mmCIF file of C-alpha atoms in Angstrom:
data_model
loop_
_atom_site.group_PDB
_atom_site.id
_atom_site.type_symbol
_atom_site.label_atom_id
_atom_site.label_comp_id
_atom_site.label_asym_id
_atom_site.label_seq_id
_atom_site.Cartn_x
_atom_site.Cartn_y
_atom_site.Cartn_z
ATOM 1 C CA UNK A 3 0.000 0.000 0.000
ATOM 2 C CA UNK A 4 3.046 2.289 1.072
ATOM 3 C CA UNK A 5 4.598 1.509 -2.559
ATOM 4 C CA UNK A 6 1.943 2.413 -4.402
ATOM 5 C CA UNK A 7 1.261 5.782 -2.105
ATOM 6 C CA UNK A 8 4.695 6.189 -3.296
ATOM 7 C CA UNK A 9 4.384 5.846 -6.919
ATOM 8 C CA UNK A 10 1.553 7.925 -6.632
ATOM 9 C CA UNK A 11 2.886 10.962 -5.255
ATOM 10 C CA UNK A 12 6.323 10.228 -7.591
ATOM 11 C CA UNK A 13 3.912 10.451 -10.419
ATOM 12 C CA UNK A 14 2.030 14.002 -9.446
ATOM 13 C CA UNK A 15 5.418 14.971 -8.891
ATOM 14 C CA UNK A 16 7.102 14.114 -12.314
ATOM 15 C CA UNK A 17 3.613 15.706 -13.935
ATOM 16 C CA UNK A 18 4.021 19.197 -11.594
ATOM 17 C CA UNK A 19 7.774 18.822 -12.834
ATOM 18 C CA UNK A 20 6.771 18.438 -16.676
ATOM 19 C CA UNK A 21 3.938 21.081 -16.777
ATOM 20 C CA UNK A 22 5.816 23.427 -14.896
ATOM 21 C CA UNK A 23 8.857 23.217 -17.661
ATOM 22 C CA UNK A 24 6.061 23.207 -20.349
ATOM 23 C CA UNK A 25 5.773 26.598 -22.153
ATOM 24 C CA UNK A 26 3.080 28.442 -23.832
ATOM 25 C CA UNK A 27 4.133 26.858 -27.252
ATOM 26 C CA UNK A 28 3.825 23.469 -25.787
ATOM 27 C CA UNK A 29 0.287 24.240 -24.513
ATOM 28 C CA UNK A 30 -1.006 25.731 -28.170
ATOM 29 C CA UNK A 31 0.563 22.926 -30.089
ATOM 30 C CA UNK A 32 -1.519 20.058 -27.117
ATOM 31 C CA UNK A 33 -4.761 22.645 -27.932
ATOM 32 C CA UNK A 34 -4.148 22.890 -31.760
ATOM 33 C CA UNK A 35 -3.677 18.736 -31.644
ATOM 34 C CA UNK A 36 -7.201 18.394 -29.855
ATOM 35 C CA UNK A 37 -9.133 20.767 -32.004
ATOM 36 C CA UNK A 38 -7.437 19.156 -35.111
ATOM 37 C CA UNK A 39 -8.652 15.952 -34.113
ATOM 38 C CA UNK A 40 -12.265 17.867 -33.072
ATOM 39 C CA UNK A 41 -12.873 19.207 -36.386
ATOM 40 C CA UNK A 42 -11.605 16.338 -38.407
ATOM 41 C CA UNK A 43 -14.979 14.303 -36.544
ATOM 42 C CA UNK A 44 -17.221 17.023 -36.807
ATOM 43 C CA UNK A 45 -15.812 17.295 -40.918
ATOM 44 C CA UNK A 46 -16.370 13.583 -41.011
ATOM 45 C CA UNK A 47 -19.671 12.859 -38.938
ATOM 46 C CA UNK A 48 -20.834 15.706 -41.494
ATOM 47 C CA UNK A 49 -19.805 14.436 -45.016
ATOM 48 C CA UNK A 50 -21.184 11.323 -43.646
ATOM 49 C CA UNK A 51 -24.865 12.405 -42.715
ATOM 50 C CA UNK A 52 -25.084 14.123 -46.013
ATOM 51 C CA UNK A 53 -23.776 11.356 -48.223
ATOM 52 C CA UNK A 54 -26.725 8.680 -46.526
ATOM 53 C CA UNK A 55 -28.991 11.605 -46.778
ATOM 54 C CA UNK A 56 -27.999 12.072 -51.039
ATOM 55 C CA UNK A 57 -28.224 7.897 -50.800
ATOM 56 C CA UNK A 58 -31.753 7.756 -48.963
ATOM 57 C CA UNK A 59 -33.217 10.158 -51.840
ATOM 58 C CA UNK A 60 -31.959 8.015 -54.709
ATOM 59 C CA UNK A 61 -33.051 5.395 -52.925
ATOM 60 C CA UNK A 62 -36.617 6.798 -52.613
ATOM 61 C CA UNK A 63 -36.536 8.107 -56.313
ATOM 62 C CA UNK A 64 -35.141 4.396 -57.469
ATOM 63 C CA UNK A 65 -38.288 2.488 -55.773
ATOM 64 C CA UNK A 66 -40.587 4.844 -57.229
ATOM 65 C CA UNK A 67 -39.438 4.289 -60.773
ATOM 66 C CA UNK A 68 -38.816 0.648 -60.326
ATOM 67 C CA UNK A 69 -42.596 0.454 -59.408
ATOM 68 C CA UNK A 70 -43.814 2.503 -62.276
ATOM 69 C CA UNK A 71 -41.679 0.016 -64.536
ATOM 70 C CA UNK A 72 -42.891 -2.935 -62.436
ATOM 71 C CA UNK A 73 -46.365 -2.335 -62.444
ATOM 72 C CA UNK A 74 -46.609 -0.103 -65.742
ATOM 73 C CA UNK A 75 -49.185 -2.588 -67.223
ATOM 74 C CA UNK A 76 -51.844 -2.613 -64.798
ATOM 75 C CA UNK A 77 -52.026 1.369 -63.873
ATOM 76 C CA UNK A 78 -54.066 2.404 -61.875
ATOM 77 C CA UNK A 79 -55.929 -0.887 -60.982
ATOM 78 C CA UNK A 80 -52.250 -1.627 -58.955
ATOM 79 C CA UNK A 81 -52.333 0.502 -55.271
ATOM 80 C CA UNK A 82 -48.478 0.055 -55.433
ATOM 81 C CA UNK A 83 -48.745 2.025 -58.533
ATOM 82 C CA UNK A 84 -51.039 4.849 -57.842
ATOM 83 C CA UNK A 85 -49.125 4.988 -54.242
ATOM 84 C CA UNK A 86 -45.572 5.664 -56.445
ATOM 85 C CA UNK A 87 -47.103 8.313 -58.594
ATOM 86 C CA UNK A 88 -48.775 10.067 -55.575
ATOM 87 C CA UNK A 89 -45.227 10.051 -54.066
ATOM 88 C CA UNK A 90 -43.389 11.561 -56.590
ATOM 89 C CA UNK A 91 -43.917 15.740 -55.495
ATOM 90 C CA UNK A 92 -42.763 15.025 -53.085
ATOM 91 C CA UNK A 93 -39.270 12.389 -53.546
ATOM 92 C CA UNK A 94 -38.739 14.558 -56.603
ATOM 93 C CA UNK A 95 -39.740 18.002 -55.268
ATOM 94 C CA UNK A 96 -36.517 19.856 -56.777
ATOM 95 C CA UNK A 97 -37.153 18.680 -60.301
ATOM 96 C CA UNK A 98 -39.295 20.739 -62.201
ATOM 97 C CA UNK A 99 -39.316 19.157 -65.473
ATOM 98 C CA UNK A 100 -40.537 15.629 -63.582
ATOM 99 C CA UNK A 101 -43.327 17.685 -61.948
ATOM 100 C CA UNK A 102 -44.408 19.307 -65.475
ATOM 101 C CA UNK A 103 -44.196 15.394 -66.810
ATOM 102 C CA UNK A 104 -46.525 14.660 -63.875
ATOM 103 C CA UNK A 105 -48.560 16.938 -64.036
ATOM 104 C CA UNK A 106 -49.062 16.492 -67.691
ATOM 105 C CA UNK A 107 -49.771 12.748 -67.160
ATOM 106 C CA UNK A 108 -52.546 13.472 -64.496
ATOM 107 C CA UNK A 109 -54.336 15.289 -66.508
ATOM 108 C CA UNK A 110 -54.837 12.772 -69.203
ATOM 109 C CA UNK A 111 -55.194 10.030 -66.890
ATOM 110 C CA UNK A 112 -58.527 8.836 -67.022
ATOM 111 C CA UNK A 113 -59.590 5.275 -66.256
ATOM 112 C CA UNK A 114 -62.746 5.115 -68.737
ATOM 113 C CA UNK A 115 -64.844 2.153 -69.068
ATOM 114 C CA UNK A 116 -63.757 1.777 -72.136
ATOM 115 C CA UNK A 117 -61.055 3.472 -73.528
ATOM 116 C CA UNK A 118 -60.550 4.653 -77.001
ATOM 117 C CA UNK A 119 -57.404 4.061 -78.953
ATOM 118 C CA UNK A 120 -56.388 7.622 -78.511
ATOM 119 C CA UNK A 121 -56.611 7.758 -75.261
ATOM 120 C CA UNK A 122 -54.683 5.134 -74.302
ATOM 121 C CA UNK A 123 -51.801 6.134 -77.249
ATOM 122 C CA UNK A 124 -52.210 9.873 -74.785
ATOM 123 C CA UNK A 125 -51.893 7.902 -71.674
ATOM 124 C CA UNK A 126 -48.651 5.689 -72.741
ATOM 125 C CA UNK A 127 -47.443 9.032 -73.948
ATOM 126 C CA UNK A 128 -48.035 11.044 -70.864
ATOM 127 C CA UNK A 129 -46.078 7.762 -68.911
ATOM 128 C CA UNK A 130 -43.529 7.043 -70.956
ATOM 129 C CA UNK A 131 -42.434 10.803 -70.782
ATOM 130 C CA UNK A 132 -42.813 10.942 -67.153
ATOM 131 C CA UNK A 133 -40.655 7.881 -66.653
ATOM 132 C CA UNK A 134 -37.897 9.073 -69.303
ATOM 133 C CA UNK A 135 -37.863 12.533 -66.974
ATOM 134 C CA UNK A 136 -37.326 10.397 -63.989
ATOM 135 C CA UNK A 137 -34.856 7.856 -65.747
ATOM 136 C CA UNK A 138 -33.083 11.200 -66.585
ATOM 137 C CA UNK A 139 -33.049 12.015 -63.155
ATOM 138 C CA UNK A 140 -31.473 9.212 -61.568
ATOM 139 C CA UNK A 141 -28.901 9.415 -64.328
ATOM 140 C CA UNK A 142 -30.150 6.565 -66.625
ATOM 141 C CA UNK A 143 -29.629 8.447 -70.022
ATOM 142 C CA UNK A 144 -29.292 5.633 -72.322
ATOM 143 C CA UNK A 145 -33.186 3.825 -72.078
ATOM 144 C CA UNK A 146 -35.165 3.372 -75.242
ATOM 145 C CA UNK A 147 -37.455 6.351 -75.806
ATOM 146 C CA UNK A 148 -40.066 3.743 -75.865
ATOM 147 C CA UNK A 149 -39.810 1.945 -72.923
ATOM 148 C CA UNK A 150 -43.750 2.007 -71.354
ATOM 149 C CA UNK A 151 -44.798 0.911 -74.648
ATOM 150 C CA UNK A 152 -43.847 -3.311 -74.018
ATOM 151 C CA UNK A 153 -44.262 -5.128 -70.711
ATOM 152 C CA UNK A 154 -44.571 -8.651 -70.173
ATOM 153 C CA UNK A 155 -48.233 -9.316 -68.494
ATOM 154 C CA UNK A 156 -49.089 -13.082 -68.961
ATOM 155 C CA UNK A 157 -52.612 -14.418 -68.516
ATOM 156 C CA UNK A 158 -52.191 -15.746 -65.336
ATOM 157 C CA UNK A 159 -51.554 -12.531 -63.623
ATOM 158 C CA UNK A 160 -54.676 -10.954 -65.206
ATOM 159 C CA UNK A 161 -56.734 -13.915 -63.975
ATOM 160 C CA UNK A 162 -55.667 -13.262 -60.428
ATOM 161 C CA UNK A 163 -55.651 -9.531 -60.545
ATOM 162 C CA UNK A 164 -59.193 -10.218 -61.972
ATOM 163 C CA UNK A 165 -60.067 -12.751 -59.135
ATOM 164 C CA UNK A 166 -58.953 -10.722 -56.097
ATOM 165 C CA UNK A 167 -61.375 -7.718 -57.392
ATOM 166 C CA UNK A 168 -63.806 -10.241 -57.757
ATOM 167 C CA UNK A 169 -63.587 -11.740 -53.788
ATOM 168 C CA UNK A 170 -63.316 -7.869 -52.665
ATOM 169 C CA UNK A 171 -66.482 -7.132 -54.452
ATOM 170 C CA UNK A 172 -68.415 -10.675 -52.807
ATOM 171 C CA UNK A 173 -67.118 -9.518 -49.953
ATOM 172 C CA UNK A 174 -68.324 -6.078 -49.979
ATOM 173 C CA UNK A 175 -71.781 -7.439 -51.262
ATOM 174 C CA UNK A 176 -71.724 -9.621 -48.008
ATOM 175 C CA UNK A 177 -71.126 -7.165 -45.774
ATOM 176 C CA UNK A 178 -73.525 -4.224 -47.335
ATOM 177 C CA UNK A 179 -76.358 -4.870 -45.419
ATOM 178 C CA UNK A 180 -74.308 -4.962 -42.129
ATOM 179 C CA UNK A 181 -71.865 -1.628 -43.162
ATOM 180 C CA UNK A 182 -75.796 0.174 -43.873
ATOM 181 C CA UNK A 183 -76.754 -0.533 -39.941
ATOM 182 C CA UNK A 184 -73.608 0.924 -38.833
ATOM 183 C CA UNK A 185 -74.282 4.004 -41.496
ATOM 184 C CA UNK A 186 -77.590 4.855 -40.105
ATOM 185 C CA UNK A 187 -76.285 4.681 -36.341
ATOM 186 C CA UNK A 188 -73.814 6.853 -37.060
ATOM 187 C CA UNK A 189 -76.320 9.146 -39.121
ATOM 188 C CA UNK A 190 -78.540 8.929 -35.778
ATOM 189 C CA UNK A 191 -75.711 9.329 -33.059
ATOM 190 C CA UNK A 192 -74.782 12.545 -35.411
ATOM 191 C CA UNK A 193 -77.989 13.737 -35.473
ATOM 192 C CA UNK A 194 -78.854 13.326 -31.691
ATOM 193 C CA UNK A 195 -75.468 15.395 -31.011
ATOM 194 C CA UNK A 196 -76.436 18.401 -32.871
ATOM 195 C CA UNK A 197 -79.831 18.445 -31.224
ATOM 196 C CA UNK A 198 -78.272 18.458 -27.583
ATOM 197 C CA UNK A 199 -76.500 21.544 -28.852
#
């Protein structure tokens, strides 16, 4: 216990010793070594932050043109793809020529019944530009100026997509009757309200 007493006080001696010899040169260069080593974190926890923030907005823009691709022939009778074109003022908010190509492709978006030839030659028009902007965007410069214009949509996924709208519409015939109870409570409850008011 004595010993290390000893080494103890022989150690805050040799540091009293060794600051007290230290100058005001010696001191700047310790400080100028710590801030050095500060700012080189800060620099690097910066560049850092904004290099996954530049990644997480490619990402976002990516998925949103991979699902227009993806799901290009089924339009809006695919949530994923309505979902990707509702997203896009705001993932590509700084681009104004996507915006215009959106905007443009809104407009002559109709789902008709039954849709006449030149509608539908609008329509591809309207998408195919609005997915060239993007492309454009996300620095894919070399894709065929007619890219919406062929997809690969075999039978079998139109039977399905065909049979899940059917079971949502059975079961939204099963459960009318049942969804008008709870309409007319409601309706009641609302009405009894504004009378107590």
């Amino acid at each position: 216990m004595t010993d290390t007493l000893t080494v103890s006080t022989q150690t805050i001696q040799d540091f009293q010793n060794a600051t007290s010899t230290v100058g005001l040169k010696d001191w700047l260069g310790l400080i100028a070594l710590f801030l050095s080593a500060l700012v080189a974190v800060l620099v690097g926890q910066y560049l850092q932050d904004r290099k996954a923030k530049k990644d997480r907005a490619y990402q976002n823009k990516f998925t949103i043109f991979a699902n227009i691709l993806g799901l290009r022939h089924t339009r809006a009778g695919n949530e994923n793809f309505v979902i990707s074109i509702n997203q896009i003022p705001i993932v590509f908010h700084d681009n104004k020529k996507v915006l215009e190509k959106l905007d443009r492709f809104i407009k002559t978006h109709v789902d008709p019944i039954s849709p006449t030839e030149k509608v539908i030659e609008n329509l591809n028009s309207d998408l195919n530009d609005l997915v060239l902007e993007i492309a454009k965007d996300l620095g894919y410069t070399n894709i065929d100026n007619n890219v919406m214009k062929s997809f690969y949509y075999p039978d079998a996924s139109f039977f399905r997509h065909q049979q899940d709208g059917i079971y949502s519409e059975l079961y939204s015939l099963q459960r009318f009757p049942e969804l008008l109870e709870e309409r007319k409570k409601q309706k009641n409850q609302a009405s009894d309200q504004s009378k107590t008011n």
